[in-house]
Structures are given as structure tokens and as C-alpha cells.
């Protein structure tokens, strides 16, 4: 029997970027946008606040774009300060590269295992789905899902009792499956 786990974001991740005021490196995006139009050109930024001093940084979403080339639903979502749009934009690699930011997902996700009826089986096949591109170590997911220590999960991998078609060391942000033999 195949068990499905889902990695679900619980809030927006921390934005890692150096603060110009206090030199801290962590910002919290709250889903607010600033939109500025100058004649036919529009600029839009996602606002994030420094977790230490509260200074605001503007992450460029649109820069000097012709208003007519912006999809009306995107413009509407920017004006409504749509938190879903903020989550989508933070996961966009182009936006992260343009603004020279990285994301810290610690504490911003949860694992939905769908119950604990699979914990007592000898062999368990698990399919892990990601609701968002959250980079997580598979060993951490297995440890959390089965209530094991990370050292025990590493031992299971070494002994060949935890197998997958993907590499279980390192981080993954895409769907994968694994089999656990006890």
C-alpha cells in the first residue's frame, strides 16, 4: 500500500539578505506590495521587514514595464496585497536572482502524513509530494514522519533498509518516493 505525505508551507519563508541599517541578514515578507506608475510605465515591489530593526527592503517584482503588458489579474493581485502572490513570487528563481536573496524555510512548513496507521507495518512505500518548492533533506522528512532520530534514519539508509530512486542525502524540493523496510 502506498502512503502519501504532503509537505505544506505554513507561512512565508524568511528572506536572507543583508540589512543596510543594522547589518542583520533576515527579513520577514508580510505579503504587502508597493506599486508605482509613472505615465505608461509601472514598477512593483514586494516589501519585507528586517527582523532586527524593522527597516523595509523592496524586492523588485516589476521594473519599468509598460502597463499594457501586465496581465490585469496580476495587477489586481498586486493592488490587493495578495499573500498567495507573495508566496509564488518568493519561489520564483528569477526574482530571487534579480534581488540577490535566498530563502530560509525553517519553521515555515509542516509534514502532513495523513495519520499514523502506517507506522507499524514491516514494509512501507511512501510518496512525498511538495505543495511548494521547499528544499528539505529527505532524511529529515523520514525522521519526522516516522518519529525516528536522524541518526537512526542514516543507519537505515546505510543498511539498505531505506531506499529511493533519488539521492536521500542533500536537499530535495520535488516529489519523490521511498521504501522503508523494518
PDB file of C-alpha atoms in Angstrom:
ATOM      1  CA  UNK A   1       0.000   0.000   0.000  1.00  0.00           C
ATOM      2  CA  UNK A   2       1.269   3.432  -0.950  1.00  0.00           C
ATOM      3  CA  UNK A   3       1.096   6.131   1.708  1.00  0.00           C
ATOM      4  CA  UNK A   4       1.117   9.789   0.609  1.00  0.00           C
ATOM      5  CA  UNK A   5       2.791  12.529   2.609  1.00  0.00           C
ATOM      6  CA  UNK A   6       2.481  16.203   1.716  1.00  0.00           C
ATOM      7  CA  UNK A   7       4.953  18.959   2.634  1.00  0.00           C
ATOM      8  CA  UNK A   8       2.814  22.071   3.129  1.00  0.00           C
ATOM      9  CA  UNK A   9       4.030  25.645   3.699  1.00  0.00           C
ATOM     10  CA  UNK A  10       2.609  27.210   6.867  1.00  0.00           C
ATOM     11  CA  UNK A  11       3.859  30.772   6.319  1.00  0.00           C
ATOM     12  CA  UNK A  12       6.157  32.771   4.069  1.00  0.00           C
ATOM     13  CA  UNK A  13       9.845  31.886   4.446  1.00  0.00           C
ATOM     14  CA  UNK A  14      12.452  34.221   5.902  1.00  0.00           C
ATOM     15  CA  UNK A  15      14.239  36.262   3.231  1.00  0.00           C
ATOM     16  CA  UNK A  16      18.004  36.118   3.648  1.00  0.00           C
ATOM     17  CA  UNK A  17      19.593  39.427   2.654  1.00  0.00           C
ATOM     18  CA  UNK A  18      21.817  41.882   4.453  1.00  0.00           C
ATOM     19  CA  UNK A  19      20.117  44.865   6.106  1.00  0.00           C
ATOM     20  CA  UNK A  20      21.648  48.232   5.194  1.00  0.00           C
ATOM     21  CA  UNK A  21      20.731  49.710   8.581  1.00  0.00           C
ATOM     22  CA  UNK A  22      21.722  47.120  11.193  1.00  0.00           C
ATOM     23  CA  UNK A  23      23.675  44.522   9.099  1.00  0.00           C
ATOM     24  CA  UNK A  24      21.333  41.723  10.174  1.00  0.00           C
ATOM     25  CA  UNK A  25      20.571  39.174   7.483  1.00  0.00           C
ATOM     26  CA  UNK A  26      16.921  38.200   7.934  1.00  0.00           C
ATOM     27  CA  UNK A  27      13.750  39.811   6.596  1.00  0.00           C
ATOM     28  CA  UNK A  28      10.111  38.785   7.005  1.00  0.00           C
ATOM     29  CA  UNK A  29       7.878  39.273   3.962  1.00  0.00           C
ATOM     30  CA  UNK A  30       4.327  40.050   5.041  1.00  0.00           C
ATOM     31  CA  UNK A  31       2.663  39.930   1.629  1.00  0.00           C
ATOM     32  CA  UNK A  32       2.453  43.694   1.115  1.00  0.00           C
ATOM     33  CA  UNK A  33       3.284  45.232  -2.247  1.00  0.00           C
ATOM     34  CA  UNK A  34       4.100  48.747  -3.380  1.00  0.00           C
ATOM     35  CA  UNK A  35       3.013  49.682  -6.887  1.00  0.00           C
ATOM     36  CA  UNK A  36       4.093  52.901  -8.574  1.00  0.00           C
ATOM     37  CA  UNK A  37       3.019  54.053 -12.034  1.00  0.00           C
ATOM     38  CA  UNK A  38       4.699  56.805 -13.989  1.00  0.00           C
ATOM     39  CA  UNK A  39       2.666  57.578 -17.119  1.00  0.00           C
ATOM     40  CA  UNK A  40       2.655  54.306 -19.080  1.00  0.00           C
ATOM     41  CA  UNK A  41       5.350  52.555 -17.030  1.00  0.00           C
ATOM     42  CA  UNK A  42       4.822  50.620 -13.814  1.00  0.00           C
ATOM     43  CA  UNK A  43       7.085  49.427 -11.015  1.00  0.00           C
ATOM     44  CA  UNK A  44       6.094  46.921  -8.316  1.00  0.00           C
ATOM     45  CA  UNK A  45       7.938  45.720  -5.232  1.00  0.00           C
ATOM     46  CA  UNK A  46       7.331  43.095  -2.551  1.00  0.00           C
ATOM     47  CA  UNK A  47       8.017  44.649   0.857  1.00  0.00           C
ATOM     48  CA  UNK A  48       9.944  42.812   3.585  1.00  0.00           C
ATOM     49  CA  UNK A  49      10.814  43.985   7.099  1.00  0.00           C
ATOM     50  CA  UNK A  50      14.137  43.387   8.869  1.00  0.00           C
ATOM     51  CA  UNK A  51      13.549  41.044  11.804  1.00  0.00           C
ATOM     52  CA  UNK A  52      16.026  43.017  13.935  1.00  0.00           C
ATOM     53  CA  UNK A  53      15.454  46.732  13.285  1.00  0.00           C
ATOM     54  CA  UNK A  54      12.209  46.779  11.258  1.00  0.00           C
ATOM     55  CA  UNK A  55      13.725  48.530   8.230  1.00  0.00           C
ATOM     56  CA  UNK A  56      11.912  47.885   4.955  1.00  0.00           C
ATOM     57  CA  UNK A  57      13.519  46.423   1.859  1.00  0.00           C
ATOM     58  CA  UNK A  58      11.817  46.476  -1.545  1.00  0.00           C
ATOM     59  CA  UNK A  59      12.195  43.324  -3.640  1.00  0.00           C
ATOM     60  CA  UNK A  60      11.710  44.219  -7.304  1.00  0.00           C
ATOM     61  CA  UNK A  61       8.804  42.415  -8.978  1.00  0.00           C
ATOM     62  CA  UNK A  62       8.265  44.690 -11.996  1.00  0.00           C
ATOM     63  CA  UNK A  63      10.648  47.393 -13.161  1.00  0.00           C
ATOM     64  CA  UNK A  64       9.730  49.988 -15.775  1.00  0.00           C
ATOM     65  CA  UNK A  65       7.233  47.718 -17.510  1.00  0.00           C
ATOM     66  CA  UNK A  66       4.582  49.046 -19.873  1.00  0.00           C
ATOM     67  CA  UNK A  67       1.239  48.917 -18.049  1.00  0.00           C
ATOM     68  CA  UNK A  68      -0.496  47.322 -21.046  1.00  0.00           C
ATOM     69  CA  UNK A  69       1.906  44.362 -20.978  1.00  0.00           C
ATOM     70  CA  UNK A  70       0.987  43.445 -17.376  1.00  0.00           C
ATOM     71  CA  UNK A  71      -1.806  40.887 -17.061  1.00  0.00           C
ATOM     72  CA  UNK A  72      -4.862  42.533 -15.421  1.00  0.00           C
ATOM     73  CA  UNK A  73      -5.232  39.708 -12.866  1.00  0.00           C
ATOM     74  CA  UNK A  74      -1.587  40.177 -11.785  1.00  0.00           C
ATOM     75  CA  UNK A  75      -2.116  43.909 -11.400  1.00  0.00           C
ATOM     76  CA  UNK A  76      -5.265  43.256  -9.375  1.00  0.00           C
ATOM     77  CA  UNK A  77      -3.424  40.820  -7.086  1.00  0.00           C
ATOM     78  CA  UNK A  78      -0.632  43.364  -6.557  1.00  0.00           C
ATOM     79  CA  UNK A  79      -3.149  46.060  -5.590  1.00  0.00           C
ATOM     80  CA  UNK A  80      -4.968  43.663  -3.224  1.00  0.00           C
ATOM     81  CA  UNK A  81      -1.692  42.668  -1.457  1.00  0.00           C
ATOM     82  CA  UNK A  82      -2.407  39.010  -2.196  1.00  0.00           C
ATOM     83  CA  UNK A  83      -0.311  36.841   0.186  1.00  0.00           C
ATOM     84  CA  UNK A  84      -0.597  33.931  -2.274  1.00  0.00           C
ATOM     85  CA  UNK A  85       1.108  36.055  -4.911  1.00  0.00           C
ATOM     86  CA  UNK A  86       3.879  36.883  -2.441  1.00  0.00           C
ATOM     87  CA  UNK A  87       4.433  33.154  -1.848  1.00  0.00           C
ATOM     88  CA  UNK A  88       4.516  32.463  -5.602  1.00  0.00           C
ATOM     89  CA  UNK A  89       6.946  35.309  -6.264  1.00  0.00           C
ATOM     90  CA  UNK A  90       9.333  34.299  -3.465  1.00  0.00           C
ATOM     91  CA  UNK A  91       9.600  30.844  -5.056  1.00  0.00           C
ATOM     92  CA  UNK A  92      10.422  32.329  -8.448  1.00  0.00           C
ATOM     93  CA  UNK A  93      14.145  31.755  -9.127  1.00  0.00           C
ATOM     94  CA  UNK A  94      14.309  34.777 -11.459  1.00  0.00           C
ATOM     95  CA  UNK A  95      13.016  37.124  -8.738  1.00  0.00           C
ATOM     96  CA  UNK A  96      15.430  35.621  -6.173  1.00  0.00           C
ATOM     97  CA  UNK A  97      18.390  36.011  -8.523  1.00  0.00           C
ATOM     98  CA  UNK A  98      17.434  39.577  -9.553  1.00  0.00           C
ATOM     99  CA  UNK A  99      17.130  40.676  -5.922  1.00  0.00           C
ATOM    100  CA  UNK A 100      20.106  38.587  -4.705  1.00  0.00           C
ATOM    101  CA  UNK A 101      18.144  36.851  -1.953  1.00  0.00           C
ATOM    102  CA  UNK A 102      17.902  33.344  -0.556  1.00  0.00           C
ATOM    103  CA  UNK A 103      15.103  31.793   1.486  1.00  0.00           C
ATOM    104  CA  UNK A 104      15.165  30.132   4.911  1.00  0.00           C
ATOM    105  CA  UNK A 105      12.284  27.653   5.226  1.00  0.00           C
ATOM    106  CA  UNK A 106      12.990  26.588   8.853  1.00  0.00           C
ATOM    107  CA  UNK A 107       9.695  26.603  10.734  1.00  0.00           C
ATOM    108  CA  UNK A 108       7.717  27.629   7.635  1.00  0.00           C
ATOM    109  CA  UNK A 109       6.417  24.169   6.654  1.00  0.00           C
ATOM    110  CA  UNK A 110       4.745  21.090   8.116  1.00  0.00           C
ATOM    111  CA  UNK A 111       4.544  17.457   7.087  1.00  0.00           C
ATOM    112  CA  UNK A 112       1.032  16.062   6.638  1.00  0.00           C
ATOM    113  CA  UNK A 113       1.326  12.266   6.951  1.00  0.00           C
ATOM    114  CA  UNK A 114      -2.400  11.556   6.826  1.00  0.00           C
ATOM    115  CA  UNK A 115      -2.413   9.670  10.139  1.00  0.00           C
ATOM    116  CA  UNK A 116      -0.260   7.074  11.854  1.00  0.00           C
ATOM    117  CA  UNK A 117      -1.770   3.812  10.563  1.00  0.00           C
ATOM    118  CA  UNK A 118       1.391   3.100   8.512  1.00  0.00           C
ATOM    119  CA  UNK A 119       3.869   3.246  11.409  1.00  0.00           C
ATOM    120  CA  UNK A 120       3.555  -0.409  12.456  1.00  0.00           C
ATOM    121  CA  UNK A 121       3.983  -2.065   9.030  1.00  0.00           C
ATOM    122  CA  UNK A 122       7.077  -4.090   8.094  1.00  0.00           C
ATOM    123  CA  UNK A 123       7.404  -2.514   4.624  1.00  0.00           C
ATOM    124  CA  UNK A 124       6.038   0.936   3.858  1.00  0.00           C
ATOM    125  CA  UNK A 125       6.022   2.643   0.437  1.00  0.00           C
ATOM    126  CA  UNK A 126       5.728   6.416   0.806  1.00  0.00           C
ATOM    127  CA  UNK A 127       5.100   9.027  -1.874  1.00  0.00           C
ATOM    128  CA  UNK A 128       6.163  12.522  -0.801  1.00  0.00           C
ATOM    129  CA  UNK A 129       4.522  15.483  -2.544  1.00  0.00           C
ATOM    130  CA  UNK A 130       5.559  19.107  -2.174  1.00  0.00           C
ATOM    131  CA  UNK A 131       2.804  21.744  -2.199  1.00  0.00           C
ATOM    132  CA  UNK A 132       5.559  24.337  -2.773  1.00  0.00           C
ATOM    133  CA  UNK A 133       9.233  24.169  -3.756  1.00  0.00           C
ATOM    134  CA  UNK A 134      10.621  23.859  -0.231  1.00  0.00           C
ATOM    135  CA  UNK A 135      14.166  22.446  -0.083  1.00  0.00           C
ATOM    136  CA  UNK A 136      14.256  19.800   2.667  1.00  0.00           C
ATOM    137  CA  UNK A 137      16.509  16.853   3.414  1.00  0.00           C
ATOM    138  CA  UNK A 138      14.610  13.584   2.791  1.00  0.00           C
ATOM    139  CA  UNK A 139      16.210  12.102   5.918  1.00  0.00           C
ATOM    140  CA  UNK A 140      14.562  14.863   7.961  1.00  0.00           C
ATOM    141  CA  UNK A 141      11.152  14.090   6.419  1.00  0.00           C
ATOM    142  CA  UNK A 142      11.536  10.362   7.146  1.00  0.00           C
ATOM    143  CA  UNK A 143      12.638  11.094  10.713  1.00  0.00           C
ATOM    144  CA  UNK A 144       9.685  13.416  11.306  1.00  0.00           C
ATOM    145  CA  UNK A 145       7.134  11.178   9.566  1.00  0.00           C
ATOM    146  CA  UNK A 146       8.114   8.001  11.434  1.00  0.00           C
ATOM    147  CA  UNK A 147       9.179   9.587  14.722  1.00  0.00           C
ATOM    148  CA  UNK A 148      12.800   8.428  14.348  1.00  0.00           C
ATOM    149  CA  UNK A 149      16.068  10.172  15.117  1.00  0.00           C
ATOM    150  CA  UNK A 150      18.158  11.429  12.219  1.00  0.00           C
ATOM    151  CA  UNK A 151      20.969   9.040  13.231  1.00  0.00           C
ATOM    152  CA  UNK A 152      18.544   6.123  13.021  1.00  0.00           C
ATOM    153  CA  UNK A 153      17.402   7.232   9.562  1.00  0.00           C
ATOM    154  CA  UNK A 154      21.046   7.465   8.418  1.00  0.00           C
ATOM    155  CA  UNK A 155      21.603   3.934   9.776  1.00  0.00           C
ATOM    156  CA  UNK A 156      18.578   2.659   7.812  1.00  0.00           C
ATOM    157  CA  UNK A 157      19.982   4.246   4.627  1.00  0.00           C
ATOM    158  CA  UNK A 158      23.428   2.718   5.227  1.00  0.00           C
ATOM    159  CA  UNK A 159      21.958  -0.754   5.882  1.00  0.00           C
ATOM    160  CA  UNK A 160      19.821  -0.545   2.728  1.00  0.00           C
ATOM    161  CA  UNK A 161      16.505  -0.621   4.604  1.00  0.00           C
ATOM    162  CA  UNK A 162      15.548   2.848   3.351  1.00  0.00           C
ATOM    163  CA  UNK A 163      15.750   3.046  -0.436  1.00  0.00           C
ATOM    164  CA  UNK A 164      14.658   5.513  -3.083  1.00  0.00           C
ATOM    165  CA  UNK A 165      15.259   6.265  -6.753  1.00  0.00           C
ATOM    166  CA  UNK A 166      16.503   9.727  -5.698  1.00  0.00           C
ATOM    167  CA  UNK A 167      19.554  10.524  -3.599  1.00  0.00           C
ATOM    168  CA  UNK A 168      18.445  10.701   0.045  1.00  0.00           C
ATOM    169  CA  UNK A 169      21.390  12.862   1.117  1.00  0.00           C
ATOM    170  CA  UNK A 170      21.273  16.541   0.260  1.00  0.00           C
ATOM    171  CA  UNK A 171      18.095  18.562  -0.193  1.00  0.00           C
ATOM    172  CA  UNK A 172      15.098  17.945  -2.441  1.00  0.00           C
ATOM    173  CA  UNK A 173      12.193  20.206  -3.345  1.00  0.00           C
ATOM    174  CA  UNK A 174      10.405  17.921  -5.791  1.00  0.00           C
ATOM    175  CA  UNK A 175       8.141  14.910  -5.371  1.00  0.00           C
ATOM    176  CA  UNK A 176       9.770  11.537  -4.696  1.00  0.00           C
ATOM    177  CA  UNK A 177       9.014   8.064  -3.337  1.00  0.00           C
ATOM    178  CA  UNK A 178      10.868   5.793  -0.941  1.00  0.00           C
ATOM    179  CA  UNK A 179      10.503   2.372   0.654  1.00  0.00           C
ATOM    180  CA  UNK A 180      11.216   1.656   4.335  1.00  0.00           C
ATOM    181  CA  UNK A 181      11.844  -1.941   5.462  1.00  0.00           C
ATOM    182  CA  UNK A 182      11.943  -2.652   9.189  1.00  0.00           C
TER     183      UNK A 182
END
